[in-house]
Amino acid sequence: MPHVLVLVDHDGDRVNKSTYELLAAARRLGDPAAVVVGTPGTAARLGRSLARHGATSVHAAESTEAAEFLVTPAVDALELAVRETSPAAVLVSATTDGREAAARLAARLDAGLLIDAVDLDSSGVVTQIVFGGSYTVRSQATHGIPVITVRPGAFEPEEHPGEAVERTLTLPGVDPGTSARITARRAAPAGDRPGLTEATVVVSGGRGVGGTDGFKVVEELADALGGAVGASRAAVDAGYYPHQFQVGQTGKSVSAQLYIALGISGAIQHLAGMQTSKTIVAVNKDPEAPILDLADYSVVGDLFEVAPQLTQEVAAR
Ligand code: FAD
């Protein structure tokens, strides 16, 4: 059975859900082998939950400076693991850091890069949504070991308990002259909300929300559903909500189980980041808004009347 390298996304103590999704995707191609990059002791903390989700080996790439530099240690670790173990493929989450790591790795390996996969079959053919969501294509790397970024939410995490063999990768020292050092980290979103790309439910607000205060109705519905809050670019550009929550072509891509769009018209650049969500609900007062064509459930009405009723209904259950 070939093995497939998976770059583990984590916060030092906890594995992010997107990694469990990668492990499920990797199992379609072979035995998942997790690569953990972090400070000493990280792989030991995360090993058990990785094994429970199907990792048959855990490669620990640990150093005291691993958490201090952006992307470079992950690329070094993956390159080492590829050269030492010749995997069938490398899977990385299509997050901001993951995309950069994958592109750098593919360049170093002179290998094919397949981005933003939403499906993957056992022969290595991936399904991608491209050109801002205009086309769905199936692609396969024709050169080298495929490096594939996978859209968070596109695969269901699966429990597949077993034992994982531990291995050690010795990271080279990071060259500070050619690597970006992390000097500050943005504070995590307030409260207990899940991260946007981790969440199974996303409630997003657009320009129709009308302002920062208007986003309270979006947050209240998200909290009632245990979901994350997203925003359209128009809402972000207008300063209603921070940029880190932008969904779309130039923001984050989500494949939620449930995506609720409040006061969002449905421009193609927004759809590019959310249209692979399983169930889409749109609330818009314009019956001609393009998002209503995509939505599974549409409500034509004022979001300030509809969203609080939804929140109340959910909270009552
Ligand atoms: P609008 O298009 O202004 O729509 C607001 C909607 O709210 C309208 O449909 C209106 O009927 C409705 N509404 C108003 N009041 C209410 C109410 N009280 N109740 C219910 N409905 C109401 N956009 C993104 O979102 N993400 C991206 O990543 C992104 N990247 C881009 C990249 C490029 C290169 C370009 C050119 C554009 C990009 N855009 C992106 C912008 C995109 O083209 C749209 O301008 C943007 O998505 C519009 O946001 P919106 O739907 O919130 O605003």
Short mmCIF file of C-alpha atoms and ligand atoms in Angstrom, two decimals:
data_model
loop_
_atom_site.label_atom_id
_atom_site.label_comp_id
_atom_site.label_asym_id
_atom_site.label_seq_id
_atom_site.Cartn_x
_atom_site.Cartn_y
_atom_site.Cartn_z
CA MET A 1 0.00 0.00 0.00
CA PRO A 2 1.54 3.39 -0.95
CA HIS A 3 1.54 6.09 1.67
CA VAL A 4 0.40 9.69 1.45
CA LEU A 5 1.94 12.57 3.39
CA VAL A 6 -0.43 14.89 5.22
CA LEU A 7 0.77 18.20 6.70
CA VAL A 8 -0.80 18.54 10.15
CA ASP A 9 -2.50 21.84 10.99
CA HIS A 10 -2.46 22.39 14.75
CA ASP A 11 -2.21 24.98 17.51
CA GLY A 12 0.40 23.09 19.50
CA ASP A 13 -2.08 21.18 21.64
CA ARG A 14 -4.92 20.32 19.31
CA VAL A 15 -5.17 19.05 15.75
CA ASN A 16 -7.38 21.21 13.53
CA LYS A 17 -10.42 19.55 11.99
CA SER A 18 -9.10 20.27 8.48
CA THR A 19 -6.29 17.77 9.16
CA TYR A 20 -8.77 15.00 9.97
CA GLU A 21 -10.41 15.81 6.64
CA LEU A 22 -7.01 15.49 4.92
CA LEU A 23 -6.44 12.12 6.57
CA ALA A 24 -9.82 10.92 5.26
CA ALA A 25 -8.93 12.19 1.77
CA ALA A 26 -5.47 10.58 1.96
CA ARG A 27 -6.98 7.17 2.71
CA ARG A 28 -8.42 7.13 -0.79
CA LEU A 29 -4.87 6.99 -2.14
CA GLY A 30 -3.00 4.97 0.47
CA ASP A 31 -1.86 4.93 4.09
CA PRO A 32 -1.91 8.44 5.60
CA ALA A 33 1.42 9.54 7.08
CA ALA A 34 1.12 12.68 9.22
CA VAL A 35 3.90 15.28 9.26
CA VAL A 36 3.88 17.33 12.45
CA VAL A 37 5.98 20.50 12.46
CA GLY A 38 6.32 22.17 15.83
CA THR A 39 8.32 22.67 18.95
CA PRO A 40 9.70 19.58 20.73
CA GLY A 41 6.95 17.42 22.22
CA THR A 42 4.22 18.49 19.77
CA ALA A 43 4.03 15.19 17.86
CA ALA A 44 3.81 13.24 21.12
CA ARG A 45 0.83 15.37 22.19
CA LEU A 46 -0.97 15.02 18.87
CA GLY A 47 -0.01 11.46 17.91
CA ARG A 48 -2.94 9.67 19.50
CA SER A 49 -5.65 11.76 17.87
CA LEU A 50 -3.89 11.50 14.50
CA ALA A 51 -3.75 7.69 14.84
CA ARG A 52 -7.44 7.65 15.79
CA HIS A 53 -8.20 9.36 12.47
CA GLY A 54 -6.21 6.96 10.33
CA ALA A 55 -2.57 8.11 10.43
CA THR A 56 -0.41 5.00 10.18
CA SER A 57 2.77 6.94 10.88
CA VAL A 58 3.61 10.28 12.46
CA HIS A 59 6.73 12.11 11.30
CA ALA A 60 7.90 14.53 13.98
CA ALA A 61 9.76 17.53 12.56
CA GLU A 62 10.49 19.44 15.71
CA SER A 63 12.80 22.28 16.67
CA THR A 64 12.65 25.21 19.05
CA GLU A 65 12.46 27.65 16.14
CA ALA A 66 9.82 25.73 14.15
CA ALA A 67 7.01 27.93 15.45
CA GLU A 68 8.95 31.16 14.92
CA PHE A 69 9.10 31.12 11.14
CA LEU A 70 6.35 31.34 8.60
CA VAL A 71 5.94 28.31 6.30
CA THR A 72 9.67 27.50 5.80
CA PRO A 73 9.90 24.77 8.49
CA ALA A 74 6.81 23.05 7.06
CA VAL A 75 8.25 23.10 3.54
CA ASP A 76 11.60 21.79 4.83
CA ALA A 77 9.84 18.99 6.73
CA LEU A 78 7.68 17.95 3.79
CA GLU A 79 10.66 18.01 1.42
CA LEU A 80 12.65 15.80 3.79
CA ALA A 81 9.73 13.40 4.21
CA VAL A 82 9.18 13.20 0.46
CA ARG A 83 12.85 12.53 -0.25
CA GLU A 84 13.08 9.92 2.52
CA THR A 85 9.82 8.08 1.91
CA SER A 86 8.71 8.64 -1.74
CA PRO A 87 4.98 9.02 -1.03
CA ALA A 88 2.20 8.65 -3.60
CA ALA A 89 1.10 12.26 -2.93
CA VAL A 90 1.32 15.12 -0.45
CA LEU A 91 -1.89 16.66 0.92
CA VAL A 92 -2.04 20.10 2.52
CA SER A 93 -5.08 22.12 3.63
CA ALA A 94 -5.96 24.99 1.28
CA THR A 95 -5.49 27.61 3.98
CA THR A 96 -3.36 30.72 3.47
CA ASP A 97 -0.26 29.08 4.95
CA GLY A 98 -1.06 25.70 3.43
CA ARG A 99 -1.32 27.12 -0.07
CA GLU A 100 2.04 28.81 0.27
CA ALA A 101 3.72 25.73 1.72
CA ALA A 102 2.32 23.52 -1.06
CA ALA A 103 3.42 25.89 -3.83
CA ARG A 104 6.93 26.18 -2.39
CA LEU A 105 7.17 22.41 -1.98
CA ALA A 106 6.02 21.71 -5.53
CA ALA A 107 8.59 24.20 -6.85
CA ARG A 108 11.38 22.60 -4.82
CA LEU A 109 10.41 19.11 -5.96
CA ASP A 110 9.67 20.16 -9.54
CA ALA A 111 6.35 18.38 -9.01
CA GLY A 112 2.76 18.90 -10.16
CA LEU A 113 0.64 21.17 -7.95
CA LEU A 114 -3.14 20.67 -7.81
CA ILE A 115 -4.90 23.38 -5.84
CA ASP A 116 -8.18 23.63 -3.99
CA ALA A 117 -9.35 20.05 -4.48
CA VAL A 118 -12.93 19.35 -3.45
CA ASP A 119 -12.80 15.67 -4.34
CA LEU A 120 -10.18 13.04 -5.00
CA ASP A 121 -10.37 9.53 -6.40
CA SER A 122 -8.17 6.49 -5.85
CA SER A 123 -6.25 7.06 -9.08
CA GLY A 124 -5.17 10.54 -7.96
CA VAL A 125 -7.63 12.51 -10.11
CA VAL A 126 -8.81 15.59 -8.23
CA THR A 127 -11.92 17.70 -8.74
CA GLN A 128 -11.36 21.45 -8.56
CA ILE A 129 -13.62 24.46 -8.80
CA VAL A 130 -11.74 27.00 -10.92
CA PHE A 131 -12.01 30.51 -12.41
CA GLY A 132 -13.97 31.87 -9.49
CA GLY A 133 -16.36 28.94 -9.52
CA SER A 134 -17.20 29.11 -13.23
CA TYR A 135 -15.94 25.61 -14.04
CA THR A 136 -15.52 22.27 -12.35
CA VAL A 137 -12.51 20.40 -13.70
CA ARG A 138 -10.89 17.06 -13.05
CA SER A 139 -7.10 17.12 -13.12
CA GLN A 140 -4.17 14.83 -12.51
CA ALA A 141 -0.50 15.65 -12.04
CA THR A 142 1.62 14.31 -14.87
CA HIS A 143 4.99 15.10 -13.36
CA GLY A 144 6.54 14.11 -10.06
CA ILE A 145 4.81 13.44 -6.76
CA PRO A 146 1.51 15.37 -6.78
CA VAL A 147 1.22 18.12 -4.19
CA ILE A 148 -2.48 18.70 -3.55
CA THR A 149 -4.19 21.42 -1.52
CA VAL A 150 -7.61 20.37 -0.26
CA ARG A 151 -10.41 22.80 0.46
CA PRO A 152 -11.37 22.71 4.16
CA GLY A 153 -14.80 21.16 4.60
CA ALA A 154 -14.71 19.20 1.35
CA PHE A 155 -14.16 15.85 3.09
CA GLU A 156 -15.79 14.38 6.17
CA PRO A 157 -13.39 13.49 8.99
CA GLU A 158 -13.44 9.74 9.67
CA GLU A 159 -12.46 7.82 12.76
CA HIS A 160 -10.20 4.94 11.77
CA PRO A 161 -8.45 3.89 14.95
CA GLY A 162 -5.07 2.21 14.78
CA GLU A 163 -1.49 2.53 15.92
CA ALA A 164 0.82 5.07 14.32
CA VAL A 165 4.53 4.40 13.95
CA GLU A 166 6.60 7.38 15.09
CA ARG A 167 9.46 8.69 12.99
CA THR A 168 11.76 11.66 13.38
CA LEU A 169 12.70 14.14 10.70
CA THR A 170 15.72 16.30 11.46
CA LEU A 171 14.90 19.81 10.34
CA PRO A 172 17.72 21.93 8.91
CA GLY A 173 18.24 25.28 10.66
CA VAL A 174 16.09 28.07 9.22
CA ASP A 175 18.02 30.73 7.29
CA PRO A 176 16.65 34.00 8.73
CA GLY A 177 17.92 35.82 5.63
CA THR A 178 15.46 34.05 3.35
CA SER A 179 12.63 33.20 5.77
CA ALA A 180 9.93 35.35 7.31
CA ARG A 181 9.97 35.42 11.11
CA ILE A 182 6.62 35.67 12.90
CA THR A 183 6.77 38.73 15.15
CA ALA A 184 3.15 38.91 16.29
CA ARG A 185 0.11 36.70 16.06
CA ARG A 186 -3.35 38.02 15.43
CA ALA A 187 -5.64 37.37 18.37
CA ALA A 188 -8.08 34.51 17.89
CA PRO A 189 -11.66 35.53 17.19
CA ALA A 190 -13.53 36.45 20.32
CA GLY A 191 -15.66 33.91 22.12
CA ASP A 192 -15.99 30.22 21.48
CA ARG A 193 -16.86 30.39 17.81
CA PRO A 194 -15.20 27.82 15.57
CA GLY A 195 -12.72 29.03 12.95
CA LEU A 196 -14.22 29.91 9.59
CA THR A 197 -12.59 27.06 7.67
CA GLU A 198 -13.22 24.59 10.50
CA ALA A 199 -16.90 25.29 11.01
CA THR A 200 -19.68 23.02 9.80
CA VAL A 201 -22.06 26.00 9.90
CA VAL A 202 -21.14 29.45 8.55
CA VAL A 203 -23.41 32.49 8.76
CA SER A 204 -22.15 35.34 6.57
CA GLY A 205 -23.22 38.93 6.29
CA GLY A 206 -22.92 41.25 3.32
CA ARG A 207 -23.36 44.89 2.53
CA GLY A 208 -27.07 44.45 3.23
CA VAL A 209 -26.22 44.13 6.93
CA GLY A 210 -25.58 47.87 6.80
CA GLY A 211 -22.88 48.34 9.44
CA THR A 212 -20.91 46.99 12.37
CA ASP A 213 -23.97 46.99 14.63
CA GLY A 214 -25.95 45.10 12.01
CA PHE A 215 -23.48 42.23 12.27
CA LYS A 216 -24.91 41.46 15.72
CA VAL A 217 -27.83 39.66 14.05
CA VAL A 218 -25.34 37.63 12.01
CA GLU A 219 -23.34 36.74 15.13
CA GLU A 220 -26.44 35.83 17.11
CA LEU A 221 -27.63 33.40 14.45
CA ALA A 222 -24.11 31.93 14.13
CA ASP A 223 -23.92 31.45 17.91
CA ALA A 224 -27.34 29.82 18.08
CA LEU A 225 -26.17 27.32 15.45
CA GLY A 226 -22.68 26.87 16.94
CA GLY A 227 -21.25 28.26 13.71
CA ALA A 228 -18.66 30.71 12.47
CA VAL A 229 -19.26 34.21 11.12
CA GLY A 230 -18.20 35.16 7.60
CA ALA A 231 -18.47 38.33 5.55
CA SER A 232 -18.57 39.41 1.93
CA ARG A 233 -15.82 41.62 0.61
CA ALA A 234 -18.19 44.56 0.35
CA ALA A 235 -18.91 44.22 4.08
CA VAL A 236 -15.20 43.92 4.84
CA ASP A 237 -14.22 46.84 2.61
CA ALA A 238 -16.89 48.97 4.27
CA GLY A 239 -15.33 48.16 7.65
CA TYR A 240 -18.33 46.23 8.99
CA TYR A 241 -16.27 43.14 9.81
CA PRO A 242 -12.54 42.25 9.88
CA HIS A 243 -10.83 40.98 6.76
CA GLN A 244 -9.86 37.63 8.30
CA PHE A 245 -13.53 36.65 8.01
CA GLN A 246 -13.91 37.41 4.31
CA VAL A 247 -15.29 34.54 2.26
CA GLY A 248 -14.61 34.34 -1.45
CA GLN A 249 -12.04 34.41 -4.19
CA THR A 250 -9.75 36.78 -2.32
CA GLY A 251 -10.81 35.57 1.11
CA LYS A 252 -11.30 32.15 2.64
CA SER A 253 -12.88 29.13 0.96
CA VAL A 254 -15.41 27.20 2.98
CA SER A 255 -17.34 24.01 2.31
CA ALA A 256 -19.75 24.13 5.22
CA GLN A 257 -22.57 21.69 5.86
CA LEU A 258 -24.81 24.76 6.16
CA TYR A 259 -23.99 28.23 4.75
CA ILE A 260 -26.38 31.08 5.46
CA ALA A 261 -25.93 34.27 3.44
CA LEU A 262 -27.59 37.36 4.91
CA GLY A 263 -27.76 40.45 2.70
CA ILE A 264 -25.28 39.09 0.15
CA SER A 265 -26.07 39.53 -3.56
CA GLY A 266 -24.10 36.51 -4.81
CA ALA A 267 -21.31 37.97 -6.91
CA ILE A 268 -19.22 35.28 -8.58
CA GLN A 269 -16.21 36.16 -6.43
CA HIS A 270 -18.23 35.46 -3.29
CA LEU A 271 -19.70 32.25 -4.69
CA ALA A 272 -16.17 31.03 -5.45
CA GLY A 273 -15.53 30.74 -1.74
CA MET A 274 -18.75 29.06 -0.58
CA GLN A 275 -20.65 27.38 -3.39
CA THR A 276 -19.39 23.90 -2.53
CA SER A 277 -21.23 24.14 0.81
CA LYS A 278 -23.70 21.31 1.21
CA THR A 279 -26.82 23.35 2.01
CA ILE A 280 -27.06 27.05 1.20
CA VAL A 281 -29.68 29.37 2.65
CA ALA A 282 -29.99 32.95 1.42
CA VAL A 283 -31.94 35.84 2.89
CA ASN A 284 -32.22 38.80 0.57
CA LYS A 285 -34.85 41.45 0.08
CA ASP A 286 -34.25 41.54 -3.68
CA PRO A 287 -36.07 38.64 -5.43
CA GLU A 288 -33.67 39.07 -8.38
CA ALA A 289 -30.47 38.64 -6.30
CA PRO A 290 -28.26 36.03 -8.04
CA ILE A 291 -27.57 34.17 -4.81
CA LEU A 292 -31.20 33.06 -4.74
CA ASP A 293 -30.54 30.97 -7.88
CA LEU A 294 -27.80 29.05 -6.09
CA ALA A 295 -29.47 28.71 -2.70
CA ASP A 296 -31.19 25.50 -1.65
CA TYR A 297 -33.54 27.57 0.53
CA SER A 298 -34.30 31.21 -0.21
CA VAL A 299 -36.10 33.76 1.89
CA VAL A 300 -37.05 36.99 0.13
CA GLY A 301 -37.29 39.46 2.94
CA ASP A 302 -35.53 41.83 5.28
CA LEU A 303 -32.69 40.09 7.08
CA PHE A 304 -33.37 42.14 10.23
CA GLU A 305 -36.80 40.50 10.42
CA VAL A 306 -35.88 37.02 9.19
CA ALA A 307 -32.54 36.36 10.98
CA PRO A 308 -33.78 37.11 14.53
CA GLN A 309 -36.76 34.79 13.96
CA LEU A 310 -34.41 32.06 12.78
CA THR A 311 -32.21 32.62 15.83
CA GLN A 312 -35.20 32.45 18.14
CA GLU A 313 -36.48 29.27 16.48
CA VAL A 314 -33.07 27.56 16.71
CA ALA A 315 -32.57 28.65 20.32
CA ALA A 316 -35.99 27.26 21.27
CA ARG A 317 -35.06 23.72 20.09
P1 FAD B 1 -23.88 43.81 -2.66
O1 FAD B 1 -23.56 43.23 -3.98
O2 FAD B 1 -24.02 45.28 -2.55
O3 FAD B 1 -25.22 43.10 -2.16
C1 FAD B 1 -25.89 43.44 -1.00
C2 FAD B 1 -27.18 42.64 -1.01
O4 FAD B 1 -27.87 42.85 0.21
C3 FAD B 1 -28.14 43.00 -2.14
O5 FAD B 1 -28.46 41.82 -2.86
C4 FAD B 1 -29.37 43.56 -1.43
O6 FAD B 1 -30.57 43.22 -2.05
C5 FAD B 1 -29.26 42.89 -0.09
N1 FAD B 1 -29.87 43.61 1.02
C6 FAD B 1 -29.74 44.94 1.36
N2 FAD B 1 -30.41 45.21 2.50
C7 FAD B 1 -30.98 44.04 2.88
C8 FAD B 1 -31.80 43.68 3.98
N3 FAD B 1 -32.14 44.57 4.93
N4 FAD B 1 -32.25 42.41 4.07
C9 FAD B 1 -31.90 41.49 3.12
N5 FAD B 1 -31.12 41.78 2.07
C10 FAD B 1 -30.65 43.03 1.96
N6 FAD B 1 -16.47 39.50 -2.87
C11 FAD B 1 -16.53 38.62 -1.84
O7 FAD B 1 -17.54 38.51 -1.14
N7 FAD B 1 -15.42 37.85 -1.56
C12 FAD B 1 -14.28 37.92 -2.27
O8 FAD B 1 -13.31 37.22 -1.94
C13 FAD B 1 -14.22 38.83 -3.36
N8 FAD B 1 -13.10 38.92 -4.13
C14 FAD B 1 -13.12 39.77 -5.21
C15 FAD B 1 -12.00 39.80 -6.06
C16 FAD B 1 -12.00 40.62 -7.17
C17 FAD B 1 -10.81 40.62 -8.07
C18 FAD B 1 -13.11 41.45 -7.43
C19 FAD B 1 -13.13 42.35 -8.62
C20 FAD B 1 -14.21 41.45 -6.59
C21 FAD B 1 -14.22 40.60 -5.46
N9 FAD B 1 -15.31 40.57 -4.60
C22 FAD B 1 -15.35 39.64 -3.61
C23 FAD B 1 -16.40 41.57 -4.68
C24 FAD B 1 -17.65 41.09 -5.38
O9 FAD B 1 -17.54 41.34 -6.77
C25 FAD B 1 -18.88 41.84 -4.84
O10 FAD B 1 -18.68 43.22 -4.99
C26 FAD B 1 -19.19 41.56 -3.39
O11 FAD B 1 -19.21 40.16 -3.16
C27 FAD B 1 -20.55 42.15 -3.04
O12 FAD B 1 -20.80 41.97 -1.68
P2 FAD B 1 -22.29 41.96 -1.14
O13 FAD B 1 -23.04 40.86 -1.79
O14 FAD B 1 -22.21 41.98 0.34
O15 FAD B 1 -22.81 43.39 -1.58
#
